[in-house]
Amino acid sequence: MNRRRQELALRREQLLARSDQLRQALTVQSAAWVPVLAMGDRARAAGRWLQQHPGIVFSAVVVVVVVRPRLVWRWSLRAWSAVRFVRTLRSNLGGLGLY
């Protein structure tokens, strides 16, 4: 039984060493994702801020509508066209069983 325990202890040490190597490799490989994840964190924080300050967002929208109504009208038409395009695309893809 003593030999079996020694084999298990040796195997455990090998597995721990391998785990440490893999953990270090993952740290090095994931360093490239840090800027992308940081950008996602900033976007999430901005979304939370917008949820917490709806009055400021509404005021900004009203100012843009009053100051630049043509711009708002133009972008509203573009947004509506995009919505219609997506709906049409979904209905067409839905018939094919792709969506």
mmCIF file of N, CA and C in Angstrom:
data_model
loop_
_atom_site.group_PDB
_atom_site.id
_atom_site.type_symbol
_atom_site.label_atom_id
_atom_site.label_comp_id
_atom_site.label_asym_id
_atom_site.label_seq_id
_atom_site.Cartn_x
_atom_site.Cartn_y
_atom_site.Cartn_z
ATOM 1 N N MET A 1 0.813 -1.190 0.000
ATOM 2 C CA MET A 1 0.000 0.000 0.000
ATOM 3 C C MET A 1 0.861 1.260 0.000
ATOM 4 N N ASN A 2 2.028 1.180 0.610
ATOM 5 C CA ASN A 2 2.926 2.315 0.674
ATOM 6 C C ASN A 2 3.377 2.717 -0.725
ATOM 7 N N ARG A 3 3.629 1.722 -1.581
ATOM 8 C CA ARG A 3 4.059 1.995 -2.958
ATOM 9 C C ARG A 3 2.938 2.677 -3.728
ATOM 10 N N ARG A 4 1.726 2.256 -3.503
ATOM 11 C CA ARG A 4 0.573 2.852 -4.185
ATOM 12 C C ARG A 4 0.429 4.325 -3.799
ATOM 13 N N ARG A 5 0.629 4.640 -2.527
ATOM 14 C CA ARG A 5 0.546 6.021 -2.072
ATOM 15 C C ARG A 5 1.648 6.865 -2.696
ATOM 16 N N GLN A 6 2.831 6.298 -2.833
ATOM 17 C CA GLN A 6 3.937 7.032 -3.455
ATOM 18 C C GLN A 6 3.619 7.327 -4.922
ATOM 19 N N GLU A 7 3.048 6.341 -5.621
ATOM 20 C CA GLU A 7 2.678 6.542 -7.023
ATOM 21 C C GLU A 7 1.608 7.633 -7.142
ATOM 22 N N LEU A 8 0.630 7.591 -6.248
ATOM 23 C CA LEU A 8 -0.425 8.605 -6.272
ATOM 24 C C LEU A 8 0.126 9.994 -5.950
ATOM 25 N N ALA A 9 1.042 10.067 -4.990
ATOM 26 C CA ALA A 9 1.648 11.348 -4.640
ATOM 27 C C ALA A 9 2.460 11.895 -5.814
ATOM 28 N N LEU A 10 3.211 11.010 -6.491
ATOM 29 C CA LEU A 10 3.990 11.428 -7.650
ATOM 30 C C LEU A 10 3.065 11.902 -8.773
ATOM 31 N N ARG A 11 1.996 11.162 -9.006
ATOM 32 C CA ARG A 11 1.038 11.538 -10.056
ATOM 33 C C ARG A 11 0.375 12.873 -9.728
ATOM 34 N N ARG A 12 0.049 13.068 -8.451
ATOM 35 C CA ARG A 12 -0.555 14.323 -8.022
ATOM 36 C C ARG A 12 0.396 15.491 -8.278
ATOM 37 N N GLU A 13 1.651 15.323 -7.956
ATOM 38 C CA GLU A 13 2.639 16.390 -8.182
ATOM 39 C C GLU A 13 2.792 16.691 -9.666
ATOM 40 N N GLN A 14 2.773 15.637 -10.492
ATOM 41 C CA GLN A 14 2.859 15.853 -11.940
ATOM 42 C C GLN A 14 1.648 16.628 -12.446
ATOM 43 N N LEU A 15 0.470 16.261 -11.958
ATOM 44 C CA LEU A 15 -0.743 16.955 -12.379
ATOM 45 C C LEU A 15 -0.754 18.409 -11.916
ATOM 46 N N LEU A 16 -0.279 18.652 -10.704
ATOM 47 C CA LEU A 16 -0.206 20.019 -10.210
ATOM 48 C C LEU A 16 0.777 20.858 -11.031
ATOM 49 N N ALA A 17 1.897 20.261 -11.404
ATOM 50 C CA ALA A 17 2.872 20.982 -12.229
ATOM 51 C C ALA A 17 2.279 21.290 -13.606
ATOM 52 N N ARG A 18 1.593 20.329 -14.180
ATOM 53 C CA ARG A 18 0.957 20.532 -15.493
ATOM 54 C C ARG A 18 -0.128 21.610 -15.401
ATOM 55 N N SER A 19 -0.881 21.571 -14.327
ATOM 56 C CA SER A 19 -1.916 22.572 -14.117
ATOM 57 C C SER A 19 -1.306 23.962 -14.005
ATOM 58 N N ASP A 20 -0.195 24.072 -13.317
ATOM 59 C CA ASP A 20 0.487 25.360 -13.190
ATOM 60 C C ASP A 20 0.982 25.854 -14.549
ATOM 61 N N GLN A 21 1.529 24.957 -15.361
ATOM 62 C CA GLN A 21 1.983 25.320 -16.706
ATOM 63 C C GLN A 21 0.823 25.817 -17.562
ATOM 64 N N LEU A 22 -0.280 25.102 -17.506
ATOM 65 C CA LEU A 22 -1.449 25.491 -18.296
ATOM 66 C C LEU A 22 -2.012 26.833 -17.830
ATOM 67 N N ARG A 23 -2.014 27.058 -16.535
ATOM 68 C CA ARG A 23 -2.499 28.313 -15.989
ATOM 69 C C ARG A 23 -1.624 29.480 -16.461
ATOM 70 N N GLN A 24 -0.320 29.287 -16.473
ATOM 71 C CA GLN A 24 0.589 30.329 -16.941
ATOM 72 C C GLN A 24 0.405 30.582 -18.436
ATOM 73 N N ALA A 25 0.230 29.522 -19.212
ATOM 74 C CA ALA A 25 0.006 29.681 -20.650
ATOM 75 C C ALA A 25 -1.298 30.418 -20.913
ATOM 76 N N LEU A 26 -2.333 30.113 -20.142
ATOM 77 C CA LEU A 26 -3.611 30.799 -20.298
ATOM 78 C C LEU A 26 -3.480 32.277 -19.975
ATOM 79 N N THR A 27 -2.703 32.605 -18.964
ATOM 80 C CA THR A 27 -2.477 34.002 -18.605
ATOM 81 C C THR A 27 -1.807 34.752 -19.745
ATOM 82 N N VAL A 28 -0.818 34.149 -20.350
ATOM 83 C CA VAL A 28 -0.113 34.788 -21.461
ATOM 84 C C VAL A 28 -1.025 34.932 -22.671
ATOM 85 N N GLN A 29 -1.773 33.889 -22.985
ATOM 86 C CA GLN A 29 -2.632 33.915 -24.170
ATOM 87 C C GLN A 29 -3.826 34.857 -24.003
ATOM 88 N N SER A 30 -4.317 34.999 -22.790
ATOM 89 C CA SER A 30 -5.484 35.849 -22.586
ATOM 90 C C SER A 30 -5.128 37.322 -22.480
ATOM 91 N N ALA A 31 -3.856 37.658 -22.455
ATOM 92 C CA ALA A 31 -3.449 39.059 -22.364
ATOM 93 C C ALA A 31 -3.949 39.851 -23.568
ATOM 94 N N ALA A 32 -4.113 39.212 -24.714
ATOM 95 C CA ALA A 32 -4.589 39.907 -25.904
ATOM 96 C C ALA A 32 -6.048 40.329 -25.759
ATOM 97 N N TRP A 33 -6.807 39.667 -24.897
ATOM 98 C CA TRP A 33 -8.220 39.976 -24.722
ATOM 99 C C TRP A 33 -8.471 41.108 -23.737
ATOM 100 N N VAL A 34 -7.460 41.518 -22.993
ATOM 101 C CA VAL A 34 -7.640 42.536 -21.963
ATOM 102 C C VAL A 34 -8.217 43.839 -22.532
ATOM 103 N N PRO A 35 -7.686 44.391 -23.644
ATOM 104 C CA PRO A 35 -8.266 45.637 -24.164
ATOM 105 C C PRO A 35 -9.713 45.465 -24.630
ATOM 106 N N VAL A 36 -10.021 44.340 -25.227
ATOM 107 C CA VAL A 36 -11.384 44.101 -25.702
ATOM 108 C C VAL A 36 -12.345 44.017 -24.523
ATOM 109 N N LEU A 37 -11.954 43.283 -23.498
ATOM 110 C CA LEU A 37 -12.802 43.150 -22.319
ATOM 111 C C LEU A 37 -12.944 44.475 -21.581
ATOM 112 N N ALA A 38 -11.865 45.275 -21.571
ATOM 113 C CA ALA A 38 -11.939 46.590 -20.928
ATOM 114 C C ALA A 38 -12.920 47.490 -21.667
ATOM 115 N N MET A 39 -12.932 47.406 -22.999
ATOM 116 C CA MET A 39 -13.879 48.193 -23.779
ATOM 117 C C MET A 39 -15.308 47.748 -23.470
ATOM 118 N N GLY A 40 -15.522 46.469 -23.335
ATOM 119 C CA GLY A 40 -16.837 45.964 -22.962
ATOM 120 C C GLY A 40 -17.257 46.458 -21.586
ATOM 121 N N ASP A 41 -16.319 46.501 -20.650
ATOM 122 C CA ASP A 41 -16.617 47.012 -19.316
ATOM 123 C C ASP A 41 -17.001 48.488 -19.367
ATOM 124 N N ARG A 42 -16.287 49.258 -20.196
ATOM 125 C CA ARG A 42 -16.621 50.684 -20.331
ATOM 126 C C ARG A 42 -18.007 50.858 -20.948
ATOM 127 N N ALA A 43 -18.344 50.055 -21.939
ATOM 128 C CA ALA A 43 -19.671 50.152 -22.571
ATOM 129 C C ALA A 43 -20.755 49.784 -21.571
ATOM 130 N N ARG A 44 -20.502 48.781 -20.784
ATOM 131 C CA ARG A 44 -21.468 48.377 -19.761
ATOM 132 C C ARG A 44 -21.664 49.479 -18.725
ATOM 133 N N ALA A 45 -20.574 50.117 -18.318
ATOM 134 C CA ALA A 45 -20.660 51.214 -17.354
ATOM 135 C C ALA A 45 -21.426 52.388 -17.961
ATOM 136 N N ALA A 46 -21.209 52.655 -19.237
ATOM 137 C CA ALA A 46 -21.941 53.735 -19.905
ATOM 138 C C ALA A 46 -23.428 53.416 -19.955
ATOM 139 N N GLY A 47 -23.769 52.179 -20.224
ATOM 140 C CA GLY A 47 -25.172 51.776 -20.228
ATOM 141 C C GLY A 47 -25.819 51.945 -18.862
ATOM 142 N N ARG A 48 -25.092 51.577 -17.819
ATOM 143 C CA ARG A 48 -25.618 51.768 -16.465
ATOM 144 C C ARG A 48 -25.821 53.249 -16.165
ATOM 145 N N TRP A 49 -24.851 54.080 -16.584
ATOM 146 C CA TRP A 49 -24.968 55.515 -16.359
ATOM 147 C C TRP A 49 -26.197 56.061 -17.075
ATOM 148 N N LEU A 50 -26.421 55.616 -18.308
ATOM 149 C CA LEU A 50 -27.590 56.075 -19.051
ATOM 150 C C LEU A 50 -28.884 55.665 -18.352
ATOM 151 N N GLN A 51 -28.915 54.468 -17.781
ATOM 152 C CA GLN A 51 -30.102 54.015 -17.053
ATOM 153 C C GLN A 51 -30.325 54.837 -15.784
ATOM 154 N N GLN A 52 -29.246 55.253 -15.152
ATOM 155 C CA GLN A 52 -29.360 55.994 -13.907
ATOM 156 C C GLN A 52 -29.665 57.474 -14.128
ATOM 157 N N HIS A 53 -29.442 57.994 -15.347
ATOM 158 C CA HIS A 53 -29.650 59.411 -15.639
ATOM 159 C C HIS A 53 -30.536 59.592 -16.872
ATOM 160 N N PRO A 54 -31.767 59.111 -16.820
ATOM 161 C CA PRO A 54 -32.623 59.227 -18.001
ATOM 162 C C PRO A 54 -32.997 60.673 -18.326
ATOM 163 N N GLY A 55 -33.049 61.532 -17.339
ATOM 164 C CA GLY A 55 -33.396 62.936 -17.577
ATOM 165 C C GLY A 55 -32.373 63.636 -18.443
ATOM 166 N N ILE A 56 -31.118 63.359 -18.214
ATOM 167 C CA ILE A 56 -30.052 63.979 -19.011
ATOM 168 C C ILE A 56 -30.134 63.486 -20.446
ATOM 169 N N VAL A 57 -30.366 62.203 -20.623
ATOM 170 C CA VAL A 57 -30.474 61.640 -21.967
ATOM 171 C C VAL A 57 -31.674 62.241 -22.686
ATOM 172 N N PHE A 58 -32.818 62.331 -21.997
ATOM 173 C CA PHE A 58 -34.018 62.912 -22.599
ATOM 174 C C PHE A 58 -33.781 64.375 -22.974
ATOM 175 N N SER A 59 -33.130 65.119 -22.089
ATOM 176 C CA SER A 59 -32.836 66.533 -22.364
ATOM 177 C C SER A 59 -31.948 66.676 -23.595
ATOM 178 N N ALA A 60 -30.948 65.818 -23.719
ATOM 179 C CA ALA A 60 -30.058 65.872 -24.878
ATOM 180 C C ALA A 60 -30.826 65.578 -26.163
ATOM 181 N N VAL A 61 -31.731 64.620 -26.116
ATOM 182 C CA VAL A 61 -32.532 64.287 -27.290
ATOM 183 C C VAL A 61 -33.429 65.461 -27.662
ATOM 184 N N VAL A 62 -34.048 66.093 -26.677
ATOM 185 C CA VAL A 62 -34.918 67.246 -26.945
ATOM 186 C C VAL A 62 -34.115 68.382 -27.562
ATOM 187 N N VAL A 63 -32.924 68.644 -27.049
ATOM 188 C CA VAL A 63 -32.081 69.716 -27.603
ATOM 189 C C VAL A 63 -31.745 69.418 -29.058
ATOM 190 N N VAL A 64 -31.388 68.194 -29.375
ATOM 191 C CA VAL A 64 -31.059 67.845 -30.753
ATOM 192 C C VAL A 64 -32.284 67.995 -31.652
ATOM 193 N N VAL A 65 -33.446 67.592 -31.159
ATOM 194 C CA VAL A 65 -34.671 67.706 -31.956
ATOM 195 C C VAL A 65 -34.992 69.172 -32.227
ATOM 196 N N VAL A 66 -34.809 70.018 -31.237
ATOM 197 C CA VAL A 66 -35.121 71.440 -31.406
ATOM 198 C C VAL A 66 -34.088 72.128 -32.286
ATOM 199 N N VAL A 67 -32.827 71.839 -32.069
ATOM 200 C CA VAL A 67 -31.759 72.534 -32.792
ATOM 201 C C VAL A 67 -31.583 71.999 -34.207
ATOM 202 N N ARG A 68 -31.668 70.708 -34.384
ATOM 203 C CA ARG A 68 -31.416 70.099 -35.701
ATOM 204 C C ARG A 68 -32.559 69.168 -36.112
ATOM 205 N N PRO A 69 -33.741 69.682 -36.372
ATOM 206 C CA PRO A 69 -34.862 68.792 -36.694
ATOM 207 C C PRO A 69 -34.673 68.032 -38.001
ATOM 208 N N ARG A 70 -34.009 68.634 -38.978
ATOM 209 C CA ARG A 70 -33.754 67.917 -40.241
ATOM 210 C C ARG A 70 -32.888 66.689 -40.021
ATOM 211 N N LEU A 71 -31.873 66.871 -39.208
ATOM 212 C CA LEU A 71 -30.973 65.751 -38.906
ATOM 213 C C LEU A 71 -31.739 64.621 -38.232
ATOM 214 N N VAL A 72 -32.587 64.977 -37.286
ATOM 215 C CA VAL A 72 -33.381 63.965 -36.575
ATOM 216 C C VAL A 72 -34.308 63.264 -37.554
ATOM 217 N N TRP A 73 -34.962 64.034 -38.424
ATOM 218 C CA TRP A 73 -35.880 63.459 -39.400
ATOM 219 C C TRP A 73 -35.138 62.490 -40.330
ATOM 220 N N ARG A 74 -33.978 62.902 -40.813
ATOM 221 C CA ARG A 74 -33.192 62.071 -41.722
ATOM 222 C C ARG A 74 -32.783 60.758 -41.055
ATOM 223 N N TRP A 75 -32.276 60.846 -39.816
ATOM 224 C CA TRP A 75 -31.845 59.639 -39.119
ATOM 225 C C TRP A 75 -33.032 58.767 -38.707
ATOM 226 N N SER A 76 -34.157 59.382 -38.445
ATOM 227 C CA SER A 76 -35.356 58.592 -38.139
ATOM 228 C C SER A 76 -35.784 57.775 -39.351
ATOM 229 N N LEU A 77 -35.734 58.401 -40.521
ATOM 230 C CA LEU A 77 -36.076 57.667 -41.737
ATOM 231 C C LEU A 77 -35.094 56.524 -41.997
ATOM 232 N N ARG A 78 -33.826 56.787 -41.766
ATOM 233 C CA ARG A 78 -32.820 55.729 -41.950
ATOM 234 C C ARG A 78 -33.058 54.572 -40.966
ATOM 235 N N ALA A 79 -33.354 54.928 -39.727
ATOM 236 C CA ALA A 79 -33.602 53.890 -38.725
ATOM 237 C C ALA A 79 -34.836 53.072 -39.092
ATOM 238 N N TRP A 80 -35.897 53.750 -39.532
ATOM 239 C CA TRP A 80 -37.112 53.041 -39.917
ATOM 240 C C TRP A 80 -36.854 52.130 -41.119
ATOM 241 N N SER A 81 -36.063 52.615 -42.080
ATOM 242 C CA SER A 81 -35.715 51.776 -43.228
ATOM 243 C C SER A 81 -34.928 50.551 -42.792
ATOM 244 N N ALA A 82 -34.024 50.740 -41.844
ATOM 245 C CA ALA A 82 -33.237 49.610 -41.340
ATOM 246 C C ALA A 82 -34.138 48.595 -40.640
ATOM 247 N N VAL A 83 -35.097 49.076 -39.870
ATOM 248 C CA VAL A 83 -36.028 48.175 -39.181
ATOM 249 C C VAL A 83 -36.833 47.383 -40.196
ATOM 250 N N ARG A 84 -37.337 48.047 -41.215
ATOM 251 C CA ARG A 84 -38.113 47.353 -42.245
ATOM 252 C C ARG A 84 -37.257 46.321 -42.973
ATOM 253 N N PHE A 85 -35.997 46.689 -43.273
ATOM 254 C CA PHE A 85 -35.093 45.753 -43.953
ATOM 255 C C PHE A 85 -34.859 44.504 -43.107
ATOM 256 N N VAL A 86 -34.623 44.707 -41.815
ATOM 257 C CA VAL A 86 -34.367 43.564 -40.925
ATOM 258 C C VAL A 86 -35.610 42.689 -40.825
ATOM 259 N N ARG A 87 -36.776 43.308 -40.725
ATOM 260 C CA ARG A 87 -38.015 42.512 -40.665
ATOM 261 C C ARG A 87 -38.204 41.695 -41.937
ATOM 262 N N THR A 88 -37.965 42.323 -43.082
ATOM 263 C CA THR A 88 -38.096 41.609 -44.354
ATOM 264 C C THR A 88 -37.089 40.461 -44.428
ATOM 265 N N LEU A 89 -35.865 40.743 -44.028
ATOM 266 C CA LEU A 89 -34.819 39.724 -44.050
ATOM 267 C C LEU A 89 -35.183 38.561 -43.138
ATOM 268 N N ARG A 90 -35.694 38.863 -41.951
ATOM 269 C CA ARG A 90 -36.086 37.800 -41.025
ATOM 270 C C ARG A 90 -37.211 36.950 -41.587
ATOM 271 N N SER A 91 -38.185 37.609 -42.192
ATOM 272 C CA SER A 91 -39.298 36.833 -42.727
ATOM 273 C C SER A 91 -38.831 35.951 -43.897
ATOM 274 N N ASN A 92 -37.929 36.472 -44.723
ATOM 275 C CA ASN A 92 -37.412 35.670 -45.820
ATOM 276 C C ASN A 92 -36.550 34.520 -45.327
ATOM 277 N N LEU A 93 -35.709 34.766 -44.351
ATOM 278 C CA LEU A 93 -34.865 33.704 -43.808
ATOM 279 C C LEU A 93 -35.683 32.721 -42.995
ATOM 280 N N GLY A 94 -36.754 33.206 -42.367
ATOM 281 C CA GLY A 94 -37.624 32.308 -41.603
ATOM 282 C C GLY A 94 -38.280 31.276 -42.503
ATOM 283 N N GLY A 95 -38.617 31.658 -43.729
ATOM 284 C CA GLY A 95 -39.208 30.721 -44.675
ATOM 285 C C GLY A 95 -38.228 29.654 -45.115
ATOM 286 N N LEU A 96 -36.939 29.986 -45.067
ATOM 287 C CA LEU A 96 -35.924 29.009 -45.461
ATOM 288 C C LEU A 96 -35.497 28.129 -44.280
ATOM 289 N N GLY A 97 -35.963 28.466 -43.111
ATOM 290 C CA GLY A 97 -35.582 27.694 -41.923
ATOM 291 C C GLY A 97 -34.211 28.074 -41.396
ATOM 292 N N LEU A 98 -33.690 29.235 -41.837
ATOM 293 C CA LEU A 98 -32.369 29.657 -41.372
ATOM 294 C C LEU A 98 -32.450 30.526 -40.134
ATOM 295 N N TYR A 99 -33.601 31.102 -39.896
ATOM 296 C CA TYR A 99 -33.716 31.994 -38.741
ATOM 297 C C TYR A 99 -34.988 31.698 -38.001
#
